[in-house]
Structure formats: structure tokens, C-alpha cells
mmCIF file of C-alpha atoms in Angstrom:
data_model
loop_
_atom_site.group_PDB
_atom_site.id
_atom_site.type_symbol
_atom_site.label_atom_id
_atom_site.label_comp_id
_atom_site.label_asym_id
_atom_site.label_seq_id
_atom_site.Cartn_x
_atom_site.Cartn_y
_atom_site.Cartn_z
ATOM 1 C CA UNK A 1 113.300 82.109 90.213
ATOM 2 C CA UNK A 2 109.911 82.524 88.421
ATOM 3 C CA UNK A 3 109.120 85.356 86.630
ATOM 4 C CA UNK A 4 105.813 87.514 86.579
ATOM 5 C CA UNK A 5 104.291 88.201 82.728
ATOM 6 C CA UNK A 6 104.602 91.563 83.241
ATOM 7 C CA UNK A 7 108.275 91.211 83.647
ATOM 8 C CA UNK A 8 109.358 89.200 80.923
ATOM 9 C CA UNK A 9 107.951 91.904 78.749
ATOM 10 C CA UNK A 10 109.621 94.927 80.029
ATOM 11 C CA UNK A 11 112.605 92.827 79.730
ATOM 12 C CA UNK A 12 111.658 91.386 76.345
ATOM 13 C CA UNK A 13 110.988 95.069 75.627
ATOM 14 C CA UNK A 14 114.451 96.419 76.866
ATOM 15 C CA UNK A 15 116.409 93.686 75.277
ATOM 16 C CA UNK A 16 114.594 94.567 71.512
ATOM 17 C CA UNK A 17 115.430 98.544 72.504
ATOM 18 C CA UNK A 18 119.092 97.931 73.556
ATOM 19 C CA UNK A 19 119.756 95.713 69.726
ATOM 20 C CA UNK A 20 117.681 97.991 67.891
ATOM 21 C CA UNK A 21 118.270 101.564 69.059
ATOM 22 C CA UNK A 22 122.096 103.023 67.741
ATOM 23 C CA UNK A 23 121.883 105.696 70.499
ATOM 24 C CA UNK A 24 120.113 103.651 73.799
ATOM 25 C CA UNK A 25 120.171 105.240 76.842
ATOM 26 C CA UNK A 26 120.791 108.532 75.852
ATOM 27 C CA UNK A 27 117.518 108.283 72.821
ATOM 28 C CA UNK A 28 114.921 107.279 75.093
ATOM 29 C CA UNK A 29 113.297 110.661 75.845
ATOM 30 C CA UNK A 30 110.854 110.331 73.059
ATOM 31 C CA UNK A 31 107.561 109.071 74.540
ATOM 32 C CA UNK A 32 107.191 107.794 70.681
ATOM 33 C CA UNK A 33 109.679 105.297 70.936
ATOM 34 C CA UNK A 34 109.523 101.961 72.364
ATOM 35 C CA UNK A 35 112.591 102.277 74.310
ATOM 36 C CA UNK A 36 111.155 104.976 76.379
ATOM 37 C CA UNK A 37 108.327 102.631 77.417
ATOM 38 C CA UNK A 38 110.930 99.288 78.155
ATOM 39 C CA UNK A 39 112.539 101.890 80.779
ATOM 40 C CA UNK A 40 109.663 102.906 82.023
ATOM 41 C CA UNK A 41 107.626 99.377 82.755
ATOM 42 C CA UNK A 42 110.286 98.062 85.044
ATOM 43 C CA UNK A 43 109.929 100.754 87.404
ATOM 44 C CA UNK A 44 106.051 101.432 87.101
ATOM 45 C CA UNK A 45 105.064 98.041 87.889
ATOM 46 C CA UNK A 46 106.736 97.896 91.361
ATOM 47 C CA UNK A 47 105.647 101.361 92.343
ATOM 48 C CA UNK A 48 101.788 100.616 91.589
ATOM 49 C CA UNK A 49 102.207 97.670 93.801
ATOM 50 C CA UNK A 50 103.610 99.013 96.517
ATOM 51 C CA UNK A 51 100.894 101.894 96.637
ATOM 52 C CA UNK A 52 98.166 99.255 96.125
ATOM 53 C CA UNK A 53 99.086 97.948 99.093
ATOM 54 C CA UNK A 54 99.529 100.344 100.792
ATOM 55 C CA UNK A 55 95.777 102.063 100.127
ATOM 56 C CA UNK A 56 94.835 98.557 100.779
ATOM 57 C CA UNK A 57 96.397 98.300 104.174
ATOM 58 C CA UNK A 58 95.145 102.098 104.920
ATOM 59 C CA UNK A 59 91.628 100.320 104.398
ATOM 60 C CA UNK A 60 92.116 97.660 106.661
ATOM 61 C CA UNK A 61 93.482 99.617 109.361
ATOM 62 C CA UNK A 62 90.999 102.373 109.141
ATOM 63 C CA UNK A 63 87.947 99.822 109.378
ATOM 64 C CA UNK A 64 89.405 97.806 112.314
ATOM 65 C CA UNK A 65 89.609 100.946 114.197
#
């Protein structure tokens, strides 16, 4: 299974926040920390994707119509 870049380092970054941080999950409501930003990468990614395509397929469909 191959791995996109942007992967590796959310889970590079979640890895470093689950050894570092004493309090994990519950500690990552500070938009200062690092951990905040490891939960958050994993689920942006996919999400700008999907709407990507989907503007891009509005495009498509608008223009062949």
C-alpha cells in the first residue's frame, strides 16, 4: 500500500503528539499545540479532495450542457 507525503506526516505528526503529550486526546484543543494540528491533517486532506472534485466535476457538467 503506498502512501501519499501528505500522509506520512500527519501520521509522523500524530505518532510525535501521542509520545510526547502526557494528556493526548483530551489536550489537543489548543490550536498552539502540535497535537491539535496531527488531528486535524488527517481529516482535512480527504475533505479538500473530495470538494475539489466535486467543483471540478460541477465544471465539467455545467460546460457539457
Amino acid at each position: 500500500m503506498f502512501l501519499s507525503l501528505p500522509t506520512l506526516i500527519s501520521l509522523a505528526g500524530l505518532f510525535y503528539s501521542a509520545s510526547v503529550e502526557e494528556d493526548f486526546p483530551q489536550g489537543c484543543t489548543s490550536t498552539a499545540s502540535l497535537c491539535f494540528y496531527s488531528l486535524l491533517l488527517p481529516i482535512t486532506i480527504p475533505v479538500y479532495v473530495f470538494f475539489h472534485l466535486w467543483t471540478w466535476m460541477g465544471i465539467k457538467l455545467f460546460r457539457h450542457n
